[in-house]
Coordinates of C-alpha atoms in Angstrom, one line a residue:
Chain A
M1 CA 43.4 -123.5 58.7
D2 CA 40.7 -126.0 59.6
Q3 CA 40.5 -126.0 63.4
R4 CA 39.4 -129.7 63.3
S5 CA 42.9 -130.5 61.9
V6 CA 44.9 -129.6 65.0
F7 CA 44.7 -130.6 68.7
D8 CA 46.3 -128.6 71.5
T9 CA 48.2 -130.4 74.2
S10 CA 50.9 -129.8 76.7
V11 CA 54.3 -131.6 76.5
V12 CA 57.5 -132.0 78.4
R13 CA 60.2 -130.4 76.3
L14 CA 63.8 -131.8 76.8
E15 CA 66.6 -129.8 75.3
G16 CA 70.1 -130.9 76.3
A17 CA 69.9 -131.0 80.1
A18 CA 67.0 -128.6 80.3
V19 CA 63.4 -129.7 81.1
S20 CA 60.4 -127.5 80.6
T21 CA 56.7 -127.8 79.9
A22 CA 55.2 -126.2 76.8
D23 CA 52.0 -126.0 74.8
D24 CA 52.1 -128.0 71.6
V25 CA 49.9 -128.5 68.6
L26 CA 49.3 -132.0 67.1
A27 CA 47.9 -133.0 63.8
V28 CA 44.6 -134.7 64.4
E29 CA 44.2 -138.4 63.4
E30 CA 40.7 -139.9 63.6
P31 CA 39.1 -142.8 61.7
L32 CA 36.9 -142.1 58.7
E33 CA 34.5 -144.7 57.3
I34 CA 33.5 -144.4 53.6
Q35 CA 30.1 -145.8 52.8
V36 CA 28.6 -146.0 49.3
R37 CA 25.3 -146.9 47.6
R38 CA 23.8 -146.6 44.2
D39 CA 21.1 -144.0 44.0
G40 CA 17.8 -145.6 45.0
D41 CA 19.4 -148.7 46.7
P42 CA 18.2 -149.3 50.3
E43 CA 21.5 -150.3 51.8
W44 CA 24.7 -148.5 52.5
I45 CA 27.9 -150.5 52.0
S46 CA 31.0 -149.9 54.1
L47 CA 33.9 -149.7 51.7
S48 CA 36.9 -148.8 53.9
V49 CA 38.0 -147.2 57.2
T50 CA 41.1 -145.0 57.0
M51 CA 42.9 -143.0 59.7
R52 CA 42.8 -139.4 58.4
T53 CA 43.0 -135.8 59.5
P54 CA 39.4 -134.4 59.6
G55 CA 38.5 -131.9 57.0
Q56 CA 37.7 -132.3 53.3
D57 CA 36.2 -135.7 53.9
D58 CA 34.0 -135.3 50.8
E59 CA 37.1 -134.8 48.7
L60 CA 38.9 -137.7 50.4
A61 CA 36.0 -140.0 49.5
A62 CA 35.7 -138.8 45.9
G63 CA 39.5 -139.2 45.4
F64 CA 39.5 -142.7 47.0
L65 CA 36.7 -143.8 44.7
R66 CA 38.4 -142.3 41.6
G67 CA 41.7 -144.1 42.5
E68 CA 39.9 -147.4 42.7
S69 CA 38.0 -146.8 39.5
V70 CA 34.6 -146.9 41.2
I71 CA 33.9 -143.4 39.6
R72 CA 35.4 -141.8 36.6
D73 CA 34.1 -138.2 36.7
R74 CA 31.9 -135.8 38.6
R75 CA 28.6 -137.1 37.1
D76 CA 29.1 -140.5 38.8
I77 CA 28.5 -138.9 42.2
V78 CA 24.9 -137.9 43.1
A79 CA 25.8 -136.7 46.6
V80 CA 28.5 -136.7 49.2
E81 CA 27.5 -136.1 52.8
P82 CA 29.0 -136.3 56.3
W83 CA 27.2 -138.8 58.5
G84 CA 27.1 -140.1 62.1
P85 CA 27.2 -138.3 65.4
L86 CA 29.5 -135.4 66.2
T87 CA 32.2 -137.1 68.2
G88 CA 35.1 -136.2 70.4
E89 CA 36.3 -132.8 71.6
L90 CA 36.6 -131.6 68.0
R91 CA 33.0 -132.5 67.2
V92 CA 33.7 -134.2 63.8
R93 CA 31.6 -136.7 61.9
N94 CA 33.6 -139.8 61.0
I95 CA 31.4 -141.3 58.3
V96 CA 31.1 -140.0 54.8
R97 CA 28.3 -141.3 52.5
V98 CA 28.6 -141.2 48.8
T99 CA 25.5 -141.8 46.6
L100 CA 26.6 -143.0 43.2
A101 CA 24.8 -142.6 39.9
A102 CA 23.6 -145.7 38.3
S103 CA 26.4 -145.3 35.7
A104 CA 29.1 -145.8 38.3
Q105 CA 31.2 -149.0 37.9
F106 CA 30.6 -150.4 41.4
D107 CA 31.3 -153.9 42.6
A108 CA 31.7 -154.2 46.3
C109 CA 33.1 -157.7 46.1
Q110 CA 35.7 -156.7 43.5
L111 CA 36.8 -153.7 45.7
R112 CA 37.3 -156.0 48.7
R113 CA 39.1 -158.7 46.8
N114 CA 42.8 -159.0 46.6
F115 CA 43.9 -156.9 43.6
Y116 CA 47.5 -158.3 43.5
T117 CA 46.9 -161.9 42.4
T118 CA 46.8 -163.5 39.0
S119 CA 46.5 -167.2 38.1
S120 CA 49.9 -167.0 36.2
C121 CA 52.3 -165.7 38.8
G122 CA 50.3 -165.5 42.0
V123 CA 50.7 -162.4 44.2
C124 CA 53.3 -160.2 42.5
G125 CA 54.3 -156.8 41.2
K126 CA 53.4 -157.8 37.7
A127 CA 49.9 -158.7 38.8
S128 CA 49.6 -155.4 40.6
L129 CA 50.4 -153.6 37.3
E130 CA 47.8 -155.8 35.5
A131 CA 45.2 -154.9 38.1
I132 CA 45.7 -151.2 37.3
D133 CA 45.5 -151.9 33.6
A134 CA 42.1 -153.6 34.2
M135 CA 40.9 -150.4 35.8
R136 CA 41.5 -148.6 32.5
P137 CA 43.3 -145.5 33.6
P138 CA 42.9 -142.3 31.5
A139 CA 45.4 -142.3 28.6
L140 CA 48.2 -139.8 29.3
E141 CA 48.4 -138.6 25.7
H142 CA 48.6 -134.9 26.2
R143 CA 52.0 -134.5 24.5
E144 CA 51.6 -130.8 24.6
F145 CA 52.2 -130.8 28.3
H146 CA 55.7 -129.7 29.3
I147 CA 57.3 -128.3 32.4
A148 CA 60.6 -126.5 32.5
T149 CA 63.4 -127.7 34.9
A150 CA 63.6 -124.2 36.5
T151 CA 59.8 -124.4 37.2
L152 CA 60.1 -127.9 38.6
Y153 CA 62.8 -126.9 41.0
K154 CA 60.6 -124.2 42.5
L155 CA 57.7 -126.5 43.3
P156 CA 58.9 -127.8 46.8
A157 CA 59.3 -124.2 48.1
R158 CA 55.8 -123.3 46.8
L159 CA 54.4 -126.4 48.5
R160 CA 55.9 -125.5 51.8
E161 CA 54.6 -122.0 51.6
S162 CA 51.1 -123.4 51.1
Q163 CA 51.2 -125.9 53.9
D164 CA 49.5 -124.3 56.9
V165 CA 49.0 -127.2 59.3
F166 CA 52.4 -128.7 58.8
G167 CA 53.9 -125.4 59.8
C168 CA 52.5 -125.7 63.3
T169 CA 52.5 -129.5 63.8
G170 CA 55.3 -130.9 61.6
G171 CA 53.0 -133.8 61.3
L172 CA 51.4 -133.9 57.9
H173 CA 52.0 -135.2 54.5
A174 CA 51.0 -132.9 51.7
A175 CA 50.1 -133.2 48.0
A176 CA 49.8 -130.2 45.7
L177 CA 48.5 -129.5 42.2
F178 CA 50.5 -127.2 39.9
T179 CA 50.0 -125.7 36.4
P180 CA 52.9 -126.1 33.9
S181 CA 54.0 -122.6 34.8
G182 CA 54.4 -123.6 38.4
E183 CA 51.3 -122.0 39.9
C184 CA 50.0 -123.9 42.9
I185 CA 46.3 -124.4 42.5
A186 CA 45.5 -126.6 45.5
V187 CA 47.3 -128.2 48.5
R188 CA 45.9 -130.9 50.7
E189 CA 47.4 -132.2 54.0
D190 CA 46.8 -135.3 56.1
V191 CA 48.5 -137.6 58.6
G192 CA 48.3 -140.3 55.8
R193 CA 50.1 -139.6 52.5
H194 CA 47.5 -141.6 50.6
N195 CA 44.7 -139.4 52.1
A196 CA 46.5 -136.2 51.2
M197 CA 46.6 -137.5 47.6
D198 CA 42.9 -138.6 47.7
K199 CA 41.8 -135.2 49.0
L200 CA 43.7 -133.5 46.2
T201 CA 42.4 -135.6 43.3
G202 CA 38.9 -135.6 44.9
H203 CA 39.0 -131.8 45.1
A204 CA 39.9 -131.7 41.4
L205 CA 37.2 -134.2 40.5
L206 CA 34.4 -132.5 42.5
N207 CA 35.3 -129.2 40.8
G208 CA 35.6 -130.6 37.3
M209 CA 39.2 -129.6 36.9
E210 CA 41.1 -130.7 33.8
M211 CA 44.0 -132.8 35.0
R212 CA 45.8 -133.6 31.7
D213 CA 47.8 -130.4 31.9
K214 CA 48.7 -130.5 35.6
A215 CA 51.6 -131.8 37.8
I216 CA 51.3 -133.2 41.3
L217 CA 54.0 -132.9 44.0
V218 CA 54.0 -135.0 47.1
S219 CA 56.0 -134.1 50.2
G220 CA 57.4 -137.5 51.0
R221 CA 58.2 -140.7 49.0
A222 CA 56.4 -142.1 46.0
S223 CA 54.8 -145.5 46.5
F224 CA 52.9 -147.7 44.1
E225 CA 49.7 -146.5 45.6
L226 CA 50.4 -142.8 45.1
V227 CA 51.4 -143.4 41.4
Q228 CA 48.1 -145.4 41.0
K229 CA 46.0 -142.5 42.4
A230 CA 47.8 -139.9 40.3
L231 CA 47.4 -142.1 37.2
M232 CA 43.7 -142.8 37.7
A233 CA 43.2 -139.0 38.1
G234 CA 44.8 -138.5 34.7
V235 CA 47.8 -136.5 35.8
P236 CA 50.8 -136.8 33.5
V237 CA 53.5 -135.7 35.9
L238 CA 54.1 -136.8 39.5
A239 CA 57.1 -135.4 41.5
A240 CA 58.2 -136.4 45.0
V241 CA 60.5 -134.8 47.5
G242 CA 61.6 -138.2 48.6
A243 CA 62.5 -141.5 46.9
P244 CA 60.2 -143.7 44.7
S245 CA 59.9 -147.4 45.2
S246 CA 60.6 -150.0 42.6
L247 CA 57.0 -150.7 41.9
A248 CA 56.1 -147.0 41.7
V249 CA 58.7 -146.6 38.9
Q250 CA 57.5 -149.8 37.1
L251 CA 53.9 -148.5 37.2
A252 CA 54.8 -145.0 35.9
R253 CA 56.9 -146.6 33.1
A254 CA 54.1 -149.0 32.1
F255 CA 51.6 -146.1 31.6
G256 CA 53.9 -143.4 30.3
M257 CA 53.6 -141.1 33.3
T258 CA 56.5 -138.7 34.2
L259 CA 57.9 -139.6 37.6
A260 CA 60.5 -137.5 39.3
G261 CA 62.0 -138.2 42.8
F262 CA 64.4 -136.5 45.2
L263 CA 63.1 -133.1 43.9
R264 CA 64.9 -130.6 46.2
D265 CA 67.8 -128.2 46.2
G266 CA 67.6 -127.6 42.5
R267 CA 67.9 -131.1 41.4
C268 CA 65.9 -134.4 40.8
N269 CA 66.0 -137.8 39.4
V270 CA 63.6 -138.6 36.5
Y271 CA 62.6 -142.2 36.5
S272 CA 60.0 -142.2 33.7
G273 CA 58.6 -139.9 31.0
E274 CA 61.5 -137.4 30.9
G275 CA 60.2 -136.1 27.6
R276 CA 57.7 -133.9 29.5
I277 CA 60.5 -132.0 31.3
Q278 CA 62.3 -129.3 29.2
A279 CA 65.6 -127.7 29.9
G280 CA 65.4 -124.1 31.0
Chain B
M1 CA 72.2 -156.2 52.8
D2 CA 69.4 -158.4 51.4
Q3 CA 69.7 -158.3 47.6
R4 CA 66.0 -158.7 47.3
S5 CA 65.5 -155.3 49.0
V6 CA 67.0 -153.2 46.2
F7 CA 66.4 -152.8 42.5
D8 CA 68.9 -151.4 40.1
T9 CA 67.7 -149.0 37.4
S10 CA 68.9 -146.1 35.2
V11 CA 67.6 -142.6 35.7
V12 CA 67.9 -139.2 34.1
R13 CA 69.6 -136.9 36.6
L14 CA 68.8 -133.2 36.4
E15 CA 71.0 -130.9 38.4
G16 CA 70.5 -127.2 37.7
A17 CA 70.8 -127.0 33.9
A18 CA 72.8 -130.2 33.6
V19 CA 71.3 -133.4 32.3
S20 CA 73.0 -136.8 32.7
T21 CA 72.1 -140.5 32.9
A22 CA 73.1 -142.4 36.0
D23 CA 72.6 -145.8 37.6
D24 CA 70.3 -145.7 40.7
V25 CA 69.2 -148.1 43.3
L26 CA 65.5 -148.3 44.4
A27 CA 63.9 -149.8 47.5
V28 CA 61.9 -152.8 46.3
E29 CA 58.1 -152.7 46.9
E30 CA 56.1 -155.9 46.2
P31 CA 52.8 -157.2 47.6
L32 CA 52.9 -159.8 50.4
E33 CA 49.8 -161.8 51.4
I34 CA 49.6 -163.2 54.9
Q35 CA 47.7 -166.5 55.2
V36 CA 46.9 -168.3 58.5
R37 CA 45.3 -171.5 59.7
R38 CA 45.1 -173.3 63.0
D39 CA 47.2 -176.4 63.1
G40 CA 45.3 -179.3 61.6
D41 CA 42.7 -177.1 59.8
P42 CA 42.3 -177.9 56.1
E43 CA 41.9 -174.3 54.8
W44 CA 44.3 -171.3 54.6
I45 CA 42.6 -168.0 55.3
S46 CA 43.9 -164.8 53.6
L47 CA 44.2 -162.1 56.3
S48 CA 45.8 -159.2 54.5
V49 CA 47.9 -158.0 51.6
T50 CA 50.5 -155.3 52.3
M51 CA 53.0 -153.6 50.0
R52 CA 56.3 -154.4 51.6
T53 CA 60.1 -154.6 50.9
P54 CA 60.9 -158.3 50.5
G55 CA 63.0 -159.9 53.3
Q56 CA 62.1 -161.0 56.8
D57 CA 58.6 -161.8 55.7
D58 CA 58.3 -164.3 58.6
E59 CA 59.0 -161.5 61.0
L60 CA 56.6 -159.2 59.3
A61 CA 53.8 -161.8 59.6
A62 CA 54.6 -162.6 63.2
G63 CA 54.7 -158.9 64.2
F64 CA 51.5 -158.1 62.3
L65 CA 49.7 -161.0 64.1
R66 CA 51.0 -159.8 67.4
G67 CA 49.9 -156.3 66.8
E68 CA 46.4 -157.5 66.1
S69 CA 46.4 -159.7 69.1
V70 CA 46.0 -162.9 67.1
I71 CA 49.1 -164.3 68.8
R72 CA 50.6 -163.3 72.2
D73 CA 53.9 -165.2 72.2
R74 CA 56.2 -167.5 70.3
R75 CA 54.3 -170.6 71.4
D76 CA 51.2 -169.5 69.5
I77 CA 53.1 -170.1 66.2
V78 CA 53.7 -173.6 65.0
A79 CA 55.4 -172.7 61.7
V80 CA 56.0 -169.7 59.4
E81 CA 56.8 -170.5 55.8
P82 CA 57.2 -168.6 52.5
W83 CA 54.8 -169.8 49.9
G84 CA 53.9 -169.3 46.2
P85 CA 56.0 -169.3 43.1
L86 CA 59.3 -167.4 42.9
T87 CA 58.2 -164.2 41.0
G88 CA 59.8 -161.3 39.2
E89 CA 63.4 -160.5 38.5
L90 CA 64.2 -160.7 42.2
R91 CA 62.8 -164.3 42.5
V92 CA 60.8 -163.7 45.7
R93 CA 57.8 -165.5 47.2
N94 CA 55.0 -163.2 48.0
I95 CA 52.9 -165.3 50.3
V96 CA 53.8 -166.1 53.9
R97 CA 51.8 -168.9 55.7
V98 CA 51.5 -169.0 59.4
T99 CA 50.3 -172.1 61.2
L100 CA 48.9 -171.1 64.5
A101 CA 48.7 -173.3 67.7
A102 CA 45.2 -174.2 68.9
S103 CA 45.8 -171.7 71.7
A104 CA 46.0 -168.7 69.4
Q105 CA 43.1 -166.2 69.7
F106 CA 42.0 -166.3 66.1
D107 CA 38.7 -165.0 64.7
A108 CA 38.9 -164.1 61.0
C109 CA 35.6 -162.3 61.1
Q110 CA 36.8 -160.1 64.0
L111 CA 40.0 -159.3 62.2
R112 CA 38.3 -158.2 59.1
R113 CA 35.6 -156.2 60.9
N114 CA 35.8 -152.5 61.5
F115 CA 37.7 -152.0 64.7
Y116 CA 36.8 -148.3 65.1
T117 CA 33.1 -148.4 65.8
T118 CA 31.1 -148.6 69.0
S119 CA 27.4 -148.4 69.5
S120 CA 27.8 -145.3 71.7
C121 CA 29.7 -142.9 69.6
G122 CA 30.0 -144.6 66.2
V123 CA 33.3 -144.4 64.4
C124 CA 35.6 -142.4 66.5
G125 CA 39.0 -142.1 68.2
K126 CA 37.5 -143.2 71.6
A127 CA 36.2 -146.3 69.9
S128 CA 39.7 -146.9 68.5
L129 CA 41.2 -146.8 72.0
E130 CA 38.5 -149.1 73.3
A131 CA 39.3 -151.6 70.5
I132 CA 42.9 -151.7 71.7
D133 CA 41.8 -152.2 75.3
A134 CA 39.7 -155.1 74.2
M135 CA 42.8 -156.7 72.8
R136 CA 44.3 -156.7 76.3
P137 CA 47.8 -155.3 75.6
P138 CA 50.6 -156.4 78.0
A139 CA 50.6 -154.2 81.1
L140 CA 53.6 -151.7 81.0
E141 CA 54.4 -152.0 84.7
H142 CA 58.1 -152.3 84.5
R143 CA 58.8 -149.2 86.7
E144 CA 62.5 -150.1 86.9
F145 CA 62.9 -149.2 83.2
H146 CA 64.6 -145.8 82.7
I147 CA 66.5 -144.2 79.9
A148 CA 68.8 -141.2 80.4
T149 CA 68.2 -138.1 78.2
A150 CA 71.9 -138.3 77.0
T151 CA 71.3 -141.9 75.8
L152 CA 67.9 -141.0 74.2
Y153 CA 69.6 -138.2 72.2
K154 CA 72.1 -140.7 70.7
L155 CA 69.5 -143.1 69.3
P156 CA 68.8 -141.4 66.0
A157 CA 72.5 -141.4 65.0
R158 CA 72.8 -145.1 66.0
L159 CA 69.7 -145.9 63.9
R160 CA 71.2 -144.2 60.9
E161 CA 74.5 -146.0 61.3
S162 CA 72.5 -149.3 61.2
Q163 CA 70.3 -148.6 58.2
D164 CA 72.0 -150.2 55.3
V165 CA 69.3 -150.1 52.6
F166 CA 68.3 -146.5 53.3
G167 CA 71.9 -145.5 52.8
C168 CA 71.8 -146.5 49.1
T169 CA 68.1 -145.9 48.3
G170 CA 66.9 -143.1 50.6
G171 CA 63.6 -144.9 50.3
L172 CA 63.0 -146.8 53.5
H173 CA 61.3 -146.3 56.9
A174 CA 63.2 -147.9 59.8
A175 CA 62.4 -149.1 63.3
A176 CA 65.1 -150.1 65.8
L177 CA 65.2 -151.8 69.2
F178 CA 67.4 -150.4 71.9
T179 CA 68.5 -151.4 75.4
P180 CA 68.2 -148.8 78.2
S181 CA 71.9 -148.1 77.8
G182 CA 71.4 -147.2 74.1
E183 CA 72.7 -150.4 72.5
C184 CA 71.0 -151.1 69.2
I185 CA 69.9 -154.7 69.1
A186 CA 68.0 -154.9 65.8
V187 CA 67.0 -152.6 62.9
R188 CA 64.3 -153.4 60.3
E189 CA 63.6 -151.3 57.2
D190 CA 60.7 -151.3 54.8
V191 CA 58.9 -149.0 52.2
G192 CA 56.0 -149.1 54.7
R193 CA 56.6 -147.7 58.2
H194 CA 54.0 -150.2 59.7
N195 CA 55.9 -153.0 58.0
A196 CA 59.3 -151.9 59.5
M197 CA 57.6 -152.0 62.9
D198 CA 56.0 -155.4 62.3
K199 CA 59.4 -156.9 61.2
L200 CA 61.0 -155.5 64.3
T201 CA 58.4 -156.7 66.8
G202 CA 58.1 -160.0 64.9
H203 CA 61.9 -160.5 65.1
A204 CA 61.7 -160.0 68.9
L205 CA 58.7 -162.3 69.2
L206 CA 60.3 -165.1 67.1
N207 CA 63.5 -164.9 69.2
G208 CA 61.7 -164.8 72.5
M209 CA 63.2 -161.4 73.5
E210 CA 62.1 -159.6 76.6
M211 CA 60.5 -156.4 75.5
R212 CA 59.6 -154.8 78.9
D213 CA 63.1 -153.3 79.2
K214 CA 63.5 -152.0 75.6
A215 CA 62.8 -148.8 73.7
I216 CA 61.9 -148.5 70.0
L217 CA 62.8 -145.6 67.7
V218 CA 61.1 -145.1 64.4
S219 CA 62.6 -142.9 61.6
G220 CA 59.4 -141.0 60.7
R221 CA 56.3 -139.9 62.4
A222 CA 54.3 -141.8 65.1
S223 CA 50.8 -142.7 64.1
F224 CA 48.1 -144.5 66.1
E225 CA 49.0 -147.7 64.3
L226 CA 52.6 -147.6 65.3
V227 CA 51.8 -146.9 69.0
Q228 CA 49.3 -149.9 68.8
K229 CA 52.0 -152.2 67.5
A230 CA 54.6 -151.1 70.1
L231 CA 52.1 -151.4 72.9
M232 CA 50.9 -154.9 71.9
A233 CA 54.6 -155.9 71.7
G234 CA 54.9 -154.8 75.4
V235 CA 57.5 -152.0 74.8
P236 CA 57.3 -149.2 77.4
V237 CA 59.1 -146.5 75.4
L238 CA 58.5 -145.4 71.8
A239 CA 60.5 -142.5 70.3
A240 CA 60.0 -141.0 66.8
V241 CA 62.2 -138.7 64.8
G242 CA 59.1 -137.0 63.5
A243 CA 55.8 -135.8 65.0
P244 CA 53.1 -137.9 66.7
S245 CA 49.5 -137.6 65.8
S246 CA 46.7 -136.7 68.2
L247 CA 45.4 -140.3 68.4
A248 CA 48.9 -141.7 68.9
V249 CA 49.4 -139.4 71.9
Q250 CA 45.9 -140.4 73.3
L251 CA 46.7 -144.1 72.9
A252 CA 50.1 -143.8 74.6
R253 CA 48.6 -141.8 77.5
A254 CA 45.7 -144.3 77.9
F255 CA 48.1 -147.2 78.5
G256 CA 51.0 -145.5 80.3
M257 CA 53.5 -145.8 77.4
T258 CA 56.3 -143.3 77.1
L259 CA 56.0 -141.5 73.8
A260 CA 58.7 -139.0 72.6
G261 CA 58.6 -137.1 69.3
F262 CA 60.9 -134.8 67.3
L263 CA 63.9 -136.7 68.7
R264 CA 66.8 -135.1 66.9
D265 CA 69.6 -132.6 67.4
G266 CA 69.8 -133.2 71.2
R267 CA 66.2 -132.5 71.9
C268 CA 62.7 -134.0 72.0
N269 CA 59.1 -133.5 73.1
V270 CA 57.7 -136.1 75.6
Y271 CA 54.0 -136.6 75.2
S272 CA 53.4 -139.3 77.7
G273 CA 55.1 -141.3 80.4
E274 CA 58.0 -138.8 81.0
G275 CA 58.8 -140.7 84.3
R276 CA 60.8 -143.2 82.4
I277 CA 63.2 -140.6 81.1
Q278 CA 65.9 -139.5 83.5
A279 CA 68.0 -136.3 83.4
G280 CA 71.7 -137.0 82.7

């Protein structure tokens, strides 16, 4: 467990009529600024500030940039480095700087603009789907990829076994990467569910992992944003322990991704791409 | 229940080895753009786009602006109106326009800038707390406000009883406002937990409710952002069914707010301001 991910404190514990003081462990939340520049450019550009749990900031930045289509693979990144002073009791750096190859599709204005508007219908879900289409997500054509229902049902327990910070804080969202046979390859945790997903997809990208034959499980609900990130990473199957939103389902259906929700206790609902799930 | 909050679809239901199709109801997620201008100004300024569940968009906008200290009370708002075409199957408008009184503290550049940086330590938690201090939150001096432990323990069940959309979709975060005697005054739900909080505090602001003698319960975890919104609304007690983050606890402690976490099954942890909770 990364010691920068937890924070010790004392609390007043109330249980029925009993009052006591106790030591408690909290999940750390600190701001992280992502800065980028093309290799050779003089200026760093601040792209976003997110509240995250420190640790794997390089992966978070890589995953974020992949999700927004700024980079498409490992070669688009020249370097990822922590920056800024060591701050707070935990001595963490809260800036991460990404040097992009000249090949990276990078338009700061485009990134900051409102992605959800079109001239035809204004701000709407349809425009949000069109914005993703414009980012040219990897085609999910890997028809050979299947996962058995019995394997699928085992994923939540395997995720929980792998969550080390949640175990002591109860305060983190998690995202985990699985093979079709249900082997857990990587787990990432964060106070923000989008950050946990960015860390996971960034980890895969930085390590050059093939994603077309993998499934991702998230510990909470599936939002539009989480489907977007999994889709841009090229993952054909996204499962969630909680419920999906309407726009998450619409996005998965539009791009042929398999989306399962309420995956727990040996059951789930499949909202899209059920062909990749096999009985047995 | 607002019919724009739910979306009917069919799903493939897997349960053990059984496969069936079923009708399902999803929580709606659609983008909402918040635009503002001072009364008499010619131009509307786009402040933010958030993915939200349609319904109570006026409250969401009012709460968001209160949380960012753009407005301080009802008199700072001249009008709040839905805008843009009716889009999608659900026929919702996805822009909300807020006309501000000349008295409103409004600086678009400041709102868009990075709140989490100081010259002394760079981007850090301490700078985030200083940014809140600079927004001058209402003083939480109402020392007469107390809530009994027995009352506190009852709040989660009362929240669940009042959640109508969650009941059918399982997909929404909730925030609810309570009196010291445990009466639930208002509940708001959304796919985004920050939106549920904005709708609740916005509802209170638009209706001129006194907040110094109220408590808020949120259905999930307590982040920095949720404590910020409750603090700016002037609520002295925030309770969460889930865990708080480190920065949420630091913010509550810095401003003397009562923050309780893991409130369920007749117990909780109190991280700050335990003086407002009384035995019995």
